[in-house]
CSV table of C-alpha atoms in Angstrom, one decimal:
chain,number,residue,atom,x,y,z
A,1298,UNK,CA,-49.8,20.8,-12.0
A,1299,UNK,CA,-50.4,17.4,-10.5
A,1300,UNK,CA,-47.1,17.3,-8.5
A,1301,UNK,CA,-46.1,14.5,-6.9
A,1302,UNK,CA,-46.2,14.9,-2.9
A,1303,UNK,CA,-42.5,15.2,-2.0
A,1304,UNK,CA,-42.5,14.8,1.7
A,1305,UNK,CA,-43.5,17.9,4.1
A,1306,UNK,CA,-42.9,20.9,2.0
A,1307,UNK,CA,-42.8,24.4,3.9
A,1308,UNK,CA,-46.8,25.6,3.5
A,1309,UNK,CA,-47.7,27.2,0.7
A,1310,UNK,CA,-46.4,28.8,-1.9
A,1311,UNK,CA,-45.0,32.3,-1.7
A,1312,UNK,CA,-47.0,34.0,-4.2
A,1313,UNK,CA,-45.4,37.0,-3.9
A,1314,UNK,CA,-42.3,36.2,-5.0
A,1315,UNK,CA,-43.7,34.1,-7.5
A,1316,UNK,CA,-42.0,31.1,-7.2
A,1317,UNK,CA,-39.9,31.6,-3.9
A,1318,UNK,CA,-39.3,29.6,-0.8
A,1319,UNK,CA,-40.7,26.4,-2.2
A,1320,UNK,CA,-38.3,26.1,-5.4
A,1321,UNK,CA,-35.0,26.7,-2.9
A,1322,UNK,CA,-36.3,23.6,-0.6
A,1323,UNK,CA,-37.0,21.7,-3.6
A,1324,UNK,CA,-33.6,22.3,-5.1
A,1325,UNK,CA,-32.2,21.1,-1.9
A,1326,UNK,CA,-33.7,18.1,-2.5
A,1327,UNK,CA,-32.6,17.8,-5.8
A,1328,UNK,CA,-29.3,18.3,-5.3
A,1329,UNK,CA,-30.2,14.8,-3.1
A,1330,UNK,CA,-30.9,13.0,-5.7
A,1331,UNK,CA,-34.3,13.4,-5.2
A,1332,UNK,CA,-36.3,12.4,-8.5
A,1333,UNK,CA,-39.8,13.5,-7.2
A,1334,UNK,CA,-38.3,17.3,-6.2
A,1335,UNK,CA,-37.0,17.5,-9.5
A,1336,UNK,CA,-40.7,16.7,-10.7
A,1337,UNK,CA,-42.0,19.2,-9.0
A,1338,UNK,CA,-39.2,22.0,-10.1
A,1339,UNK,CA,-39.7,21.1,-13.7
A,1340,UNK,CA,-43.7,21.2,-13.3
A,1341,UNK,CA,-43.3,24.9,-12.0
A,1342,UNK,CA,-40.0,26.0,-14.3
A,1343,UNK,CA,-40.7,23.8,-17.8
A,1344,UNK,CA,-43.3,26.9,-18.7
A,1345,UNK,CA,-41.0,29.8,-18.2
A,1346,UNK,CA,-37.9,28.2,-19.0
A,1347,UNK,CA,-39.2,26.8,-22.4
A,1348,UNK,CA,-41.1,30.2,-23.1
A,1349,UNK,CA,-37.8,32.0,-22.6
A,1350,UNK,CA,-36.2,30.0,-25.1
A,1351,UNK,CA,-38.9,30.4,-27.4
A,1352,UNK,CA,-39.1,34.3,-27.2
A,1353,UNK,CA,-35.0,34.4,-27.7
A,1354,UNK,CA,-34.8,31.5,-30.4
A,1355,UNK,CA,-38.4,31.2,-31.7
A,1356,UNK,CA,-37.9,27.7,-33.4
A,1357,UNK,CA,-39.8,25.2,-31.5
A,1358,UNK,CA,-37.6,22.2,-31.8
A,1359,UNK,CA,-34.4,24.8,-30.8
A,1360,UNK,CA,-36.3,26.2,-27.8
A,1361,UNK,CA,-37.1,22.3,-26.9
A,1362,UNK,CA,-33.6,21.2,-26.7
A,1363,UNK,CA,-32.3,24.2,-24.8
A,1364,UNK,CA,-35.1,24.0,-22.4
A,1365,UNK,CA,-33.9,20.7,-21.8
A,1366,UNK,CA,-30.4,21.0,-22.0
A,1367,UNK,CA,-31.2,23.7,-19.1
A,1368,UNK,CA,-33.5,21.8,-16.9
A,1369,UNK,CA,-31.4,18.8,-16.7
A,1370,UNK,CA,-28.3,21.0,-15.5
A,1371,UNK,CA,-31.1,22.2,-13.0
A,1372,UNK,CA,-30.9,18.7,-12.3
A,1373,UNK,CA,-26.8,18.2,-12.5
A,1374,UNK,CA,-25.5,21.4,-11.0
A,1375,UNK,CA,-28.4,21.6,-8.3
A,1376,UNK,CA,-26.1,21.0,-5.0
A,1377,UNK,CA,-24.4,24.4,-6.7
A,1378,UNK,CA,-27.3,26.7,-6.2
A,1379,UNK,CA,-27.0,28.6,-3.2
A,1380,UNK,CA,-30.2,30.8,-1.6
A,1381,UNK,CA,-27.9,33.4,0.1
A,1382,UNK,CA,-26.9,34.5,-3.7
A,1383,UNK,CA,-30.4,34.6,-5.3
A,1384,UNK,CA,-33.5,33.2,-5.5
A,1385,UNK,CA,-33.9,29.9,-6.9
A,1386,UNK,CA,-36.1,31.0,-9.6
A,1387,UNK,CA,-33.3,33.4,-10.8
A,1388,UNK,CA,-30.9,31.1,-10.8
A,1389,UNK,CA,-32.7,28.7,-13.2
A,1390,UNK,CA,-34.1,31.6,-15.1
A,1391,UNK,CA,-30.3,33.2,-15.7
A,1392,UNK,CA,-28.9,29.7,-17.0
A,1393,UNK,CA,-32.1,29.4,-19.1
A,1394,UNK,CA,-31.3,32.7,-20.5
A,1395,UNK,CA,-27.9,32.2,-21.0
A,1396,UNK,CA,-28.5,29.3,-23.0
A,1397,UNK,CA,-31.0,30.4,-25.3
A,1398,UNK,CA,-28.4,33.4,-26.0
A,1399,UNK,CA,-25.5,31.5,-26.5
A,1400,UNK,CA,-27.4,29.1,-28.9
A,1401,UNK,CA,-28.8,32.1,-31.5
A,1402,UNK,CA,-25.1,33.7,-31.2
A,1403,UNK,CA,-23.7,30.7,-31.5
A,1404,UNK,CA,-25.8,29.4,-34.5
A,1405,UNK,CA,-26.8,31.8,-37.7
A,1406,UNK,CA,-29.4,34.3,-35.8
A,1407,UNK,CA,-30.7,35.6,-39.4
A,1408,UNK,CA,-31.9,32.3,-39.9
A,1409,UNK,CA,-33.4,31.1,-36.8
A,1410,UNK,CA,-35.4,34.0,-36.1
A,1411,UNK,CA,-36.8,34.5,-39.4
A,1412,UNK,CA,-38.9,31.7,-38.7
A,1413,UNK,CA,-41.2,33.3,-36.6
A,1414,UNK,CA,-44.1,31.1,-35.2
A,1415,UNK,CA,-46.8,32.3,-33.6
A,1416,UNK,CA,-46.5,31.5,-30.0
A,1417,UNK,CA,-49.2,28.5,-28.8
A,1418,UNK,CA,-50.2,29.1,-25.6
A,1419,UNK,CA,-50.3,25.6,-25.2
A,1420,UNK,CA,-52.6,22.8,-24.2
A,1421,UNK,CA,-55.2,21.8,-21.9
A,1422,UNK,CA,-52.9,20.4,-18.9
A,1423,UNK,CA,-50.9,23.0,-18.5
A,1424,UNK,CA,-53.6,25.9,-17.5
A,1425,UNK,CA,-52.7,25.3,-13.7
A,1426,UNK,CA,-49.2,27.1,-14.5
A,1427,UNK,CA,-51.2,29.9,-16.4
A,1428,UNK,CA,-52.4,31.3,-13.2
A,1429,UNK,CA,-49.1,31.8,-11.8
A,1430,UNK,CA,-47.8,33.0,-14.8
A,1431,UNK,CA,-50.6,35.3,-15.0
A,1432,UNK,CA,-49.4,36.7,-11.5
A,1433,UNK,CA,-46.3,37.5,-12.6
A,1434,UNK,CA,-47.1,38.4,-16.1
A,1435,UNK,CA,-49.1,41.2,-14.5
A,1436,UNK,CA,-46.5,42.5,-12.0
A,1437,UNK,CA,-44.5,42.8,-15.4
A,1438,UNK,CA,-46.7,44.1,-17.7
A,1439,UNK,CA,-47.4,46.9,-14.5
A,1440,UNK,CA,-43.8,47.4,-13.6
A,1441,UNK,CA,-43.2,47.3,-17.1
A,1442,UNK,CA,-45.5,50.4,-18.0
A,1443,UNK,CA,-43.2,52.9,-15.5
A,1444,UNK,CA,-40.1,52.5,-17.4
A,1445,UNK,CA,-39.8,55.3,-20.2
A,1446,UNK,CA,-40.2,54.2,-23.7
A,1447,UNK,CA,-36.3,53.9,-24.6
A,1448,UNK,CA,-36.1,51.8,-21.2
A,1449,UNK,CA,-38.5,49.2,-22.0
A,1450,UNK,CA,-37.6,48.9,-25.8
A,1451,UNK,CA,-34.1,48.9,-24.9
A,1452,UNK,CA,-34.6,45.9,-22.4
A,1453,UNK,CA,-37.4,44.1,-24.4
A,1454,UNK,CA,-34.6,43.6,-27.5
A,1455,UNK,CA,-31.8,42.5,-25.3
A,1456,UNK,CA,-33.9,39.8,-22.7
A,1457,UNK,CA,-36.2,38.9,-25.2
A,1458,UNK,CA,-34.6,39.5,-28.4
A,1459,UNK,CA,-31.6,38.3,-27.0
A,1460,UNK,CA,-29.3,40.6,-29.1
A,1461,UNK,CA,-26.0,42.1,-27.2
A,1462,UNK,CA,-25.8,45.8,-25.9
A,1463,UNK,CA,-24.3,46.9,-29.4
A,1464,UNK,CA,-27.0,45.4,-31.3
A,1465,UNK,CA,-29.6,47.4,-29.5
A,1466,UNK,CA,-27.9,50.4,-30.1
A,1467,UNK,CA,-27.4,49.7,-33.4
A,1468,UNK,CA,-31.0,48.8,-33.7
A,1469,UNK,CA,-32.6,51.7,-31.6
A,1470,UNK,CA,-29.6,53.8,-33.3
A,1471,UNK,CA,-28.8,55.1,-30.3
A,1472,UNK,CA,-25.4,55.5,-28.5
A,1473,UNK,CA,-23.6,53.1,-27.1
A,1474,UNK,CA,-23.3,54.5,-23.7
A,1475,UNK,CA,-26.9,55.4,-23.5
A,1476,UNK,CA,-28.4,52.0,-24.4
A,1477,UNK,CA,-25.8,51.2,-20.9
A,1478,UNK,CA,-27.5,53.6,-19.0
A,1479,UNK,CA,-30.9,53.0,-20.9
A,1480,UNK,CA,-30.4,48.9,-19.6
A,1481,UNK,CA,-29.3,49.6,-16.1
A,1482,UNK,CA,-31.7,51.9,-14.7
A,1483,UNK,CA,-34.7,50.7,-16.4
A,1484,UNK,CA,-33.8,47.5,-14.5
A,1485,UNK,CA,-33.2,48.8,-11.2
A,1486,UNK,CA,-36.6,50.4,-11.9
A,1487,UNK,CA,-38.1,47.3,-12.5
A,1488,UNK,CA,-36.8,45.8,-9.5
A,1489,UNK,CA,-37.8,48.3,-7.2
A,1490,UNK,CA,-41.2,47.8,-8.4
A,1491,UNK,CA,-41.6,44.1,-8.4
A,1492,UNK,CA,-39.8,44.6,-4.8
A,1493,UNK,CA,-37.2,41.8,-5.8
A,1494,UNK,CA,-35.7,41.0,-2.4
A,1495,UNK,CA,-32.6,42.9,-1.9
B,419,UNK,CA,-9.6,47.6,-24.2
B,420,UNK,CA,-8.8,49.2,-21.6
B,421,UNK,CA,-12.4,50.8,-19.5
B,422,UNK,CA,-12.6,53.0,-16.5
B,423,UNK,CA,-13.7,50.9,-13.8
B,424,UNK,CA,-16.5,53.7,-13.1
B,425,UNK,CA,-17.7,53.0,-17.0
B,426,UNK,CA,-17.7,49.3,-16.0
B,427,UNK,CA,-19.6,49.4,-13.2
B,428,UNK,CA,-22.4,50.6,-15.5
B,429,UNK,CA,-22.2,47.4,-16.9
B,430,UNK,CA,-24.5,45.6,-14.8
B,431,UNK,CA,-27.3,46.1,-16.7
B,432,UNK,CA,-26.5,44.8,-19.7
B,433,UNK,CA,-24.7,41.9,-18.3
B,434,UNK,CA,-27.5,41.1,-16.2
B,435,UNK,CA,-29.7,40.6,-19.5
B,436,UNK,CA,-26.6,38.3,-21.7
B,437,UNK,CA,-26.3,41.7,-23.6
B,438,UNK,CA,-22.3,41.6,-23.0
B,439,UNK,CA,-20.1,39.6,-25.6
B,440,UNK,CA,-16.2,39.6,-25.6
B,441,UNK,CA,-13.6,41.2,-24.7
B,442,UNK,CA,-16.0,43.3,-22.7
B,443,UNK,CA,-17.8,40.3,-20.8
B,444,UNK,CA,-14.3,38.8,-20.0
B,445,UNK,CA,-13.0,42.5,-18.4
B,446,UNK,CA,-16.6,42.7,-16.7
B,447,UNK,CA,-16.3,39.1,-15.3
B,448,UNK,CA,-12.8,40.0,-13.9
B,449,UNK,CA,-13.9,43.5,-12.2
B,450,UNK,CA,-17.0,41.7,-10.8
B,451,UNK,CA,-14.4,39.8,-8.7
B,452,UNK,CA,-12.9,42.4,-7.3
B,453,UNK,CA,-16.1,45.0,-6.8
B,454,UNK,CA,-18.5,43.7,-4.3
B,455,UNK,CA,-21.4,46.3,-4.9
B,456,UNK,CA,-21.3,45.4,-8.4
B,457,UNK,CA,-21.7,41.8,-8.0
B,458,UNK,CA,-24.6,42.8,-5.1
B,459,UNK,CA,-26.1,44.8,-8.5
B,460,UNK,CA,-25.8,42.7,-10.6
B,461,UNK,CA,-27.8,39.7,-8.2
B,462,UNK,CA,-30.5,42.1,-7.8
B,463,UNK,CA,-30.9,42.9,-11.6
B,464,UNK,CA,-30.6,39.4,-12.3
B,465,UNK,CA,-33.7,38.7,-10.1
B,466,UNK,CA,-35.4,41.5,-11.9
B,467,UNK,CA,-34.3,40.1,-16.0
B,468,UNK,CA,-35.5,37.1,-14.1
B,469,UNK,CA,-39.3,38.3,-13.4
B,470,UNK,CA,-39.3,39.4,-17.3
B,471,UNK,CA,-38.6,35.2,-18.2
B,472,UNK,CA,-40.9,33.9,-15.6
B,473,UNK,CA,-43.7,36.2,-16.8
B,474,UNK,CA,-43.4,34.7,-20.5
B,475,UNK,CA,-43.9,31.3,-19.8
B,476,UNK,CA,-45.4,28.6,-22.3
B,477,UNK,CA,-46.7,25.4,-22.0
B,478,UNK,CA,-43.6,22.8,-23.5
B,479,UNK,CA,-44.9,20.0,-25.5
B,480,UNK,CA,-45.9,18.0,-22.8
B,481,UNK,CA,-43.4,14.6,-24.6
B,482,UNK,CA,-40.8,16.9,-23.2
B,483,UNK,CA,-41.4,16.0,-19.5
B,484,UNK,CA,-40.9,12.5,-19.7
B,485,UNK,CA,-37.8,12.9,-22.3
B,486,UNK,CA,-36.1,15.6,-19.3
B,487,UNK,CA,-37.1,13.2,-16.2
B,488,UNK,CA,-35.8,10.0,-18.1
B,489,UNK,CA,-32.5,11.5,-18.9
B,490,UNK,CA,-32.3,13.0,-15.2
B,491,UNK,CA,-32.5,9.3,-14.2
B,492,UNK,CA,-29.0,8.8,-16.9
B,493,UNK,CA,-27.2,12.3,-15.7
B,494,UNK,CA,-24.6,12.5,-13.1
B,495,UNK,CA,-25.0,14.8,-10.5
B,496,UNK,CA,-22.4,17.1,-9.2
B,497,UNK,CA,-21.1,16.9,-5.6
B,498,UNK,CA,-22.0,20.1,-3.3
B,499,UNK,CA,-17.9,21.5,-3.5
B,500,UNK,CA,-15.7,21.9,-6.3
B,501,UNK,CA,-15.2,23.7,-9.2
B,502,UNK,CA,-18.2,26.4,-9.0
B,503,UNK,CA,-20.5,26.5,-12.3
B,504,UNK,CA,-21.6,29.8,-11.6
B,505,UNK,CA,-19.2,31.1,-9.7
B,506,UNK,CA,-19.7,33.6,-6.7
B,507,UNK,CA,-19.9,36.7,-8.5
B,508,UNK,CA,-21.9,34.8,-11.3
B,509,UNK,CA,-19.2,34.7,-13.8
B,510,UNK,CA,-20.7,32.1,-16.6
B,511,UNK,CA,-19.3,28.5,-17.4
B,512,UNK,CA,-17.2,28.1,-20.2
B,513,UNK,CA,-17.9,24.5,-21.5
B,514,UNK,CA,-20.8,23.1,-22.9
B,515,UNK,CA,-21.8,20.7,-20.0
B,516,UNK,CA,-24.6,18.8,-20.9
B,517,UNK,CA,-24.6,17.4,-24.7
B,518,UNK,CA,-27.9,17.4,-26.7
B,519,UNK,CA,-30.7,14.5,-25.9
B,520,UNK,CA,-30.4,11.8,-29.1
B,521,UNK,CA,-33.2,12.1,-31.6
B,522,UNK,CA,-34.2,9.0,-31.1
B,523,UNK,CA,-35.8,8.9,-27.8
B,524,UNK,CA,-37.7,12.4,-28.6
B,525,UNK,CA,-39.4,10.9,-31.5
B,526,UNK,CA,-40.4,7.7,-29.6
B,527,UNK,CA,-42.0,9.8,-27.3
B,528,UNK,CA,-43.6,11.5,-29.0
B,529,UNK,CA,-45.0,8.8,-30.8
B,530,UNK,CA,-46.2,7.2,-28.2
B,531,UNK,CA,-48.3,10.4,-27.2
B,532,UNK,CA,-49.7,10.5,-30.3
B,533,UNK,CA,-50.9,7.4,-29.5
B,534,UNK,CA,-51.9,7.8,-26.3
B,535,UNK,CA,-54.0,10.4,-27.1
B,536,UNK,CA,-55.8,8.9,-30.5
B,537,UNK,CA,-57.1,6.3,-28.1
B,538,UNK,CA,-57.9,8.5,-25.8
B,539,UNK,CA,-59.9,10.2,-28.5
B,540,UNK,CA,-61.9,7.4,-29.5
B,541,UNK,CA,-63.7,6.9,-26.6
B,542,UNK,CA,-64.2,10.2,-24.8
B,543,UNK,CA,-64.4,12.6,-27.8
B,544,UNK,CA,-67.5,14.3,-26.6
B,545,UNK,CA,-65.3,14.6,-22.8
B,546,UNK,CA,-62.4,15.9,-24.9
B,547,UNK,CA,-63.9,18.3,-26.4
B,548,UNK,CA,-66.1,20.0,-23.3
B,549,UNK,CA,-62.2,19.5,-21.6
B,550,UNK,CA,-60.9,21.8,-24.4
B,551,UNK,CA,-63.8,24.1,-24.2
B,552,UNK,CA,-63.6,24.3,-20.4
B,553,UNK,CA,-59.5,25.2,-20.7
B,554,UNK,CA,-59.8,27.4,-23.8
B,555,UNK,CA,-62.2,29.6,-21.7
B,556,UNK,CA,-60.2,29.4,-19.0
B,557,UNK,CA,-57.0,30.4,-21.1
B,558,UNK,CA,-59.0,33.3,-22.1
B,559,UNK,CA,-59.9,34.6,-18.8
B,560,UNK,CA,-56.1,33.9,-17.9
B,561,UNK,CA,-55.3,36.2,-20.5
B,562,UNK,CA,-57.9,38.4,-20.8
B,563,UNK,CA,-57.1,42.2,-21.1
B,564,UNK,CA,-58.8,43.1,-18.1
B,565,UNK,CA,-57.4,40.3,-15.7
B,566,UNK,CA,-57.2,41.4,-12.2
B,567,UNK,CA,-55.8,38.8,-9.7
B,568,UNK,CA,-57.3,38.6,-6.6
B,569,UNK,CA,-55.4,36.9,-3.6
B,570,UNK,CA,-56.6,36.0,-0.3
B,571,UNK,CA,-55.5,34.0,2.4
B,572,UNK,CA,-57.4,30.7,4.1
B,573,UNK,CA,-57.9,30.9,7.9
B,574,UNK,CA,-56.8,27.2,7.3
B,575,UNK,CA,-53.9,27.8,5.9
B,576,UNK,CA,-52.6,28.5,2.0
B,577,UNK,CA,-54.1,31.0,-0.5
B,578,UNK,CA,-57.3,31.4,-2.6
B,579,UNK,CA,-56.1,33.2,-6.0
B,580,UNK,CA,-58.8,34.5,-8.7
B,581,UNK,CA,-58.1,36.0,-11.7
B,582,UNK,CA,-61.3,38.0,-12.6
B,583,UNK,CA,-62.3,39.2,-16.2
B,584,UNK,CA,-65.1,42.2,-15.9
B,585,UNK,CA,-65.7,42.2,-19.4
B,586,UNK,CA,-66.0,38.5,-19.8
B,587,UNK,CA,-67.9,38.0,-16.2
B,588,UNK,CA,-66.0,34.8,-15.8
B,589,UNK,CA,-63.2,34.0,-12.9
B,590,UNK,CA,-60.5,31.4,-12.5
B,591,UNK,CA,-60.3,30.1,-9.3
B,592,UNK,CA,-57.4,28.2,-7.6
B,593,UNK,CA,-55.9,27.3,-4.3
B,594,UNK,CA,-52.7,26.5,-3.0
B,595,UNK,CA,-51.0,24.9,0.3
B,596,UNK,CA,-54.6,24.3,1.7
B,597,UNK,CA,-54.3,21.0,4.0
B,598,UNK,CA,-56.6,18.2,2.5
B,599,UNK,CA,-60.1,18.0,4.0
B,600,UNK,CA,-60.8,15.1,5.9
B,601,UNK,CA,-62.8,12.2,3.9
B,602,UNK,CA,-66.1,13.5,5.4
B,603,UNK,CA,-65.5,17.4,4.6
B,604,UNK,CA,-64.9,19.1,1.3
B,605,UNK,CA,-64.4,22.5,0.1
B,606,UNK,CA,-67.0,24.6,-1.4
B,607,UNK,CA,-66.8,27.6,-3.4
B,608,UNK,CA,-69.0,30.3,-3.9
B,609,UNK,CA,-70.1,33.4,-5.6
B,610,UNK,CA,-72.4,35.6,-3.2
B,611,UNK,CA,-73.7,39.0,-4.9
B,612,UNK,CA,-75.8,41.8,-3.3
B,613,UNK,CA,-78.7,40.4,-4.1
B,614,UNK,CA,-79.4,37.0,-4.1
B,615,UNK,CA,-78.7,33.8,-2.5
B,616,UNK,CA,-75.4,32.2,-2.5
B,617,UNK,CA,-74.7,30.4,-5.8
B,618,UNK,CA,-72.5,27.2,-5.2
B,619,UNK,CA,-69.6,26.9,-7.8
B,620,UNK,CA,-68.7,23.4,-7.1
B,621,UNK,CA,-65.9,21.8,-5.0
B,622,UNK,CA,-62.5,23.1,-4.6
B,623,UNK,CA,-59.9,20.3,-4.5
B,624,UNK,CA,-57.3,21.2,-1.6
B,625,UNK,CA,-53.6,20.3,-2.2
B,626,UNK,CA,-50.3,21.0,0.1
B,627,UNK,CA,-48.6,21.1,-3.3
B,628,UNK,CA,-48.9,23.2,-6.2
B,629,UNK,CA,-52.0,25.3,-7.3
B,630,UNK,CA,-55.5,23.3,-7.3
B,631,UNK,CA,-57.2,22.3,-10.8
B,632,UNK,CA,-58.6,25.2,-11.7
B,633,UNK,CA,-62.6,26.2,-10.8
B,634,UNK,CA,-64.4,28.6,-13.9
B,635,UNK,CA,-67.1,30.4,-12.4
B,636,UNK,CA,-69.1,32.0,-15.0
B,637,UNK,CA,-71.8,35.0,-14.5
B,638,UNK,CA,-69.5,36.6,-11.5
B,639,UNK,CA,-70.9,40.4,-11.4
B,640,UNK,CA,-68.4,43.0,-10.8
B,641,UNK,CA,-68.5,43.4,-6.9
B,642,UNK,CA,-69.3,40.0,-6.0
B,643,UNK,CA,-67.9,38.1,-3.5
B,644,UNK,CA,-66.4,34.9,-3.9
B,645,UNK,CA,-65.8,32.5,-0.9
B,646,UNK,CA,-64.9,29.3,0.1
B,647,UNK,CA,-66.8,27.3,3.1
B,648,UNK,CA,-65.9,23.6,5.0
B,649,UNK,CA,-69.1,21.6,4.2
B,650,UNK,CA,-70.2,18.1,4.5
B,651,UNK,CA,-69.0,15.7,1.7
B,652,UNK,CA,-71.0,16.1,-1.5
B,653,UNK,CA,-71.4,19.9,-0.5
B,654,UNK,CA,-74.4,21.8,0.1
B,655,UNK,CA,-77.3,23.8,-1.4
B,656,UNK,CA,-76.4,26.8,0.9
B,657,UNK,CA,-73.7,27.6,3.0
B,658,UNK,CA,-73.7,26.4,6.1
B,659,UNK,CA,-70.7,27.6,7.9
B,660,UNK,CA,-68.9,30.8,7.9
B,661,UNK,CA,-66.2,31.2,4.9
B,662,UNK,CA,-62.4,30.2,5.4
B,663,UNK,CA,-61.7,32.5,2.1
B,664,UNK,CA,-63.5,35.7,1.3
B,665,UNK,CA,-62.3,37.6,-2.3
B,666,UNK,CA,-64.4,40.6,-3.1
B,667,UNK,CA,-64.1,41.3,-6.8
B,668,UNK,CA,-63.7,44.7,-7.5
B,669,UNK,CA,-66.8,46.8,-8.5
C-alpha cells in the first residue's frame, strides 16, 4: 500500500514473521498519537482484520463495523500493547477475533451466518497486501496440511467458525475432552511449524 | 464447576481460539493468573490462531479507511499505565469500549466514493479497465494453485519477493525496504532464461515503506531467473551492471 513515510522506520520488513518488527515500532508510535503510524498499521492490518471478521460473521456490513470497532481500539489501547508479551500482529489479531466472536454469540448466529456471501477478494488497490497475505496464506495452508484431519477440522470450526469448544464437539460429535486435546496440540503443531517465536 | 487444574491447563487451546464461554472461561482466566507456563502457552498458541487470521485477509471496502482514520482523529487515547485491557496473562476486557461508528458518516462516504469513482470513470475508462485487467491477473497469480513465493535479499538493502505460477507462466514481483534510487538511477527488473538475452520487465519502484506496486512479468519459464539491476534513469535495453537481486524460479 501507498503508506505514508513515517519518519525512519527500522529497514525492511520482516517477512518472516509476516508482519513483525515493523508493526511493534509502529504501535509505539501510535500509542504517541501519531496519525501517520496508525495509517500505516491499518494499511497492513485492515485486510486480515476485516477478513477475520468476515470468515467468523460473514455479513459484510457486520464484519465492517467490527473491523472497525477493532482497529480504532488498535488506535485507543495502543500505549497497552507490550512486545515482551507477543507480537504486535497477535495482539491485534486476538482482539479482532475476540470481537468478531463476541458479536455472532452475542447476536442470533443462526441468522447471521446463514447469509453466506461469497467472499470478494476485493479490488484493484488492495493487491499490494495480497502478496503478503499470500506469504502467510502459504505457511498456513503448508503448516496446515501436517495437522491430522480431526486437528485441522476441529480448529478450522472454532477460529474460523467461531463456535465454542462444545459446539465443535457437538458438531464433529466427538467428545468433549477430545476436541480439548484435538485444539491444543494441533496448535502447538502449527506453531512449531510456522516457528512462531517462542 | 469445579476442574482439576491438570484438566485446565489443557485449556489453552481452546482459549487461545475464543472457543471457551462461561463459567469455564472465568475459572480459566483465574488459573491463568496463578500458572505461569500456561499463560507462556497460551501467548504462543495465540501467535499461532493468530497466523490462521492474518493468512485470511480481504481487502475492506476501501470507504472504510477514511471512516476508521477520521474517527481515530475523535477517539481518546489511553495513557501507557492503568487499568490493563488485556491484562498480563491475556484475560479479556469486560466492557464494550468503543461504541459503534453512526450511520451517517459511513453512508456519506461512501457516497462520495461512488462519486469519486464515476468521474473517474468517464474519463479514463479504457485506463480503468487495462488497471482491472492488470490486477485481476495479478490476483490470479496471487492465488493461483501452484503459487510458490520466492524471497531474496538486495545487496542494497530490503527484499525482492515473487510469487511464481508454473502453470500460468506469470510472476508478481514486489520489493520492500529498498532505499530510493537517486534521481539519476532507477531499478530494473528482469527475466534471464537459459537461452536468450535478458528480457527487461520494466522499472521497479523502491520504497523504505511497505511492499512496492506490484511488477507482472508474463512468459517467465520454469527455471528462469529473475533479477533486478541499478541502471541509468529511463533503464536500459540490456543489463549493464551486475544484479543487486537474483530469484531463480524453480524448474
Amino acid at each position: 500500500m501507498n503508506t505514508p513515510s513515517v519518519g525512519q522506520q527500522p529497514h525492511g520488513r520482516g517477512h518472516s514473521e509476516g508482519h513483525g518488527q515493523d508493526l511493534a515500532w509502529l504501535l509505539a508510535q501510535v500509542a504517541c498519537g501519531d496519525h501517520a503510524a496508525f495509517e500505516a498499521v491499518y494499511d497492513q492490518l485492515a485486510g486480515p482484520v476485516y477478513g477475520v471478521a468476515r470468515k467468523v460473521l460473514r455479513d459484510p456490513a457486520q464484519s465492517e463495523e467490527v473491523a472497525q470497532e477493532v482497529l480504532l481500539e488498535v488506535w485507543r489501547s495502543a500505549s497497552r500493547f507490550d512486545p515482551a508479551r507477543g507480537s504486535a500482529a497477535a495482539w491485534v489479531m486476538t482482539i479482532a477475533h475476540r470481537r468478531a466472536v463476541d458479536r455472532v454469540r452475542a447476536e442470533n448466529a443462526a441468522t447471521a451466518r446463514e447469509q453466506k456471501a461469497a467472499p470478494d477478494i476485493g479490488t484493484s488497490e488492495d493487491v499490494f497486501e495480497l502478496v503478503d497475505m499470500a506469504l502467510d496464506r502459504q505457511r498456513v495452508r503448508r503448516c496446515m496440511g501436517r495437522l491430522s484431519s480431526l486437528q485441522a477440522e476441529a480448529i478450522k470450526l472454532a477460529y474460523y467458525g467461531g463456535y465454542s469448544y462444545p459446539e465443535v464437539a457437538g458438531l464433529l460429535g466427538l467428545p468433549l475432552g477430545t476436541v480439548k486435546t484435538r485444539i491444543r496440540d494441533g496448535l502447538i503443531r502449527m506453531r512449531d511449524c510456522m516457528e512462531v517465536p517462542q | 464447576m469445579s476442574v482439576q487444574s491438570h484438566d485446565l491447563h489443557l485449556l489453552t487451546g481452546v482459549y487461545a481460539v475464543d472457543a471457551l464461554t462461561g463459567d469455564e472461561l472465568d475459572e480459566f482466566e483465574k488459573h491463568l493468573e496463578q500458572c505461569p507456563t500456561c499463560a507462556e502457552e497460551v501467548r504462543g498458541l495465540r501467535e499461532a490462531a493468530a497466523r490462521l487470521g492474518l493468512a485470511t485477509a480481504i481487502a475492506p471496502p476501501p470507504s472504510m479507511r477514511e471512516q476508521v482514520l477520521d474517527a481515530a482523529s475523535r477517539v481518546r487515547q489511553l495513557p501507557p499505565s492503568g487499568a490493563r485491557l488485556i491484562t498480563a496473562n491475556g484475560a479479556r476486557p469486560r466492557r464494550r469500549l468503543i461504541r459503534r461508528l453512526p450511520r451517517p458518516i459511513a453512508v456519506t462516504a461512501m457516497a462520495a466514493a461512488i462519486v469519486a469513482l464515476a468521474v473517474l470513470q468517464v474519463g479514463t475508462r479504457h485506463q480503468l479497465q487495462q488497471a482491472q485487467t492488470k490486477n485481476q491477473t495479478i490476483a490470479s497469480v496471487l492465488s493461483a494453485s501452484d503459487a510458490s513465493i520466492e524471497l531474496s535479499s538486495s545487496t542494497v538493502g530490503g527484499t525482492v519477493t515473487a510469487v511464481v505460477s508454473k502453470h500460468d507462466r506469470e510472476a508478481v514481483i514486489t520489493a520492500a525496504g529498498m532505499p530510493t534510487p537517486d534521481d539519476a538511477q532507477v531499478y530494473q527488473l528482469w527475466v534471464i532464461s537459459a537461452a536468450g538475452a535478458p528480457r527487461s520487465l520494466g522499472l521497479l519502484p523502491g520504497s523504505t515503506s511497505g511492499a512496492t506496486s506490484p511488477v507482472l512479468a508474463d512468459d517467465v519459464q520454469p527455471g528462469d531467473q529473475l533479477a533486478v539491476t541499478i541502471e541509468p534513469a529511463g533503464g536500459t535495453k540490456v543489463p549493464t551492471t551486475n544484479p543487486i537481486v537474483e530469484i531463480h524460479t524453480r524448474p
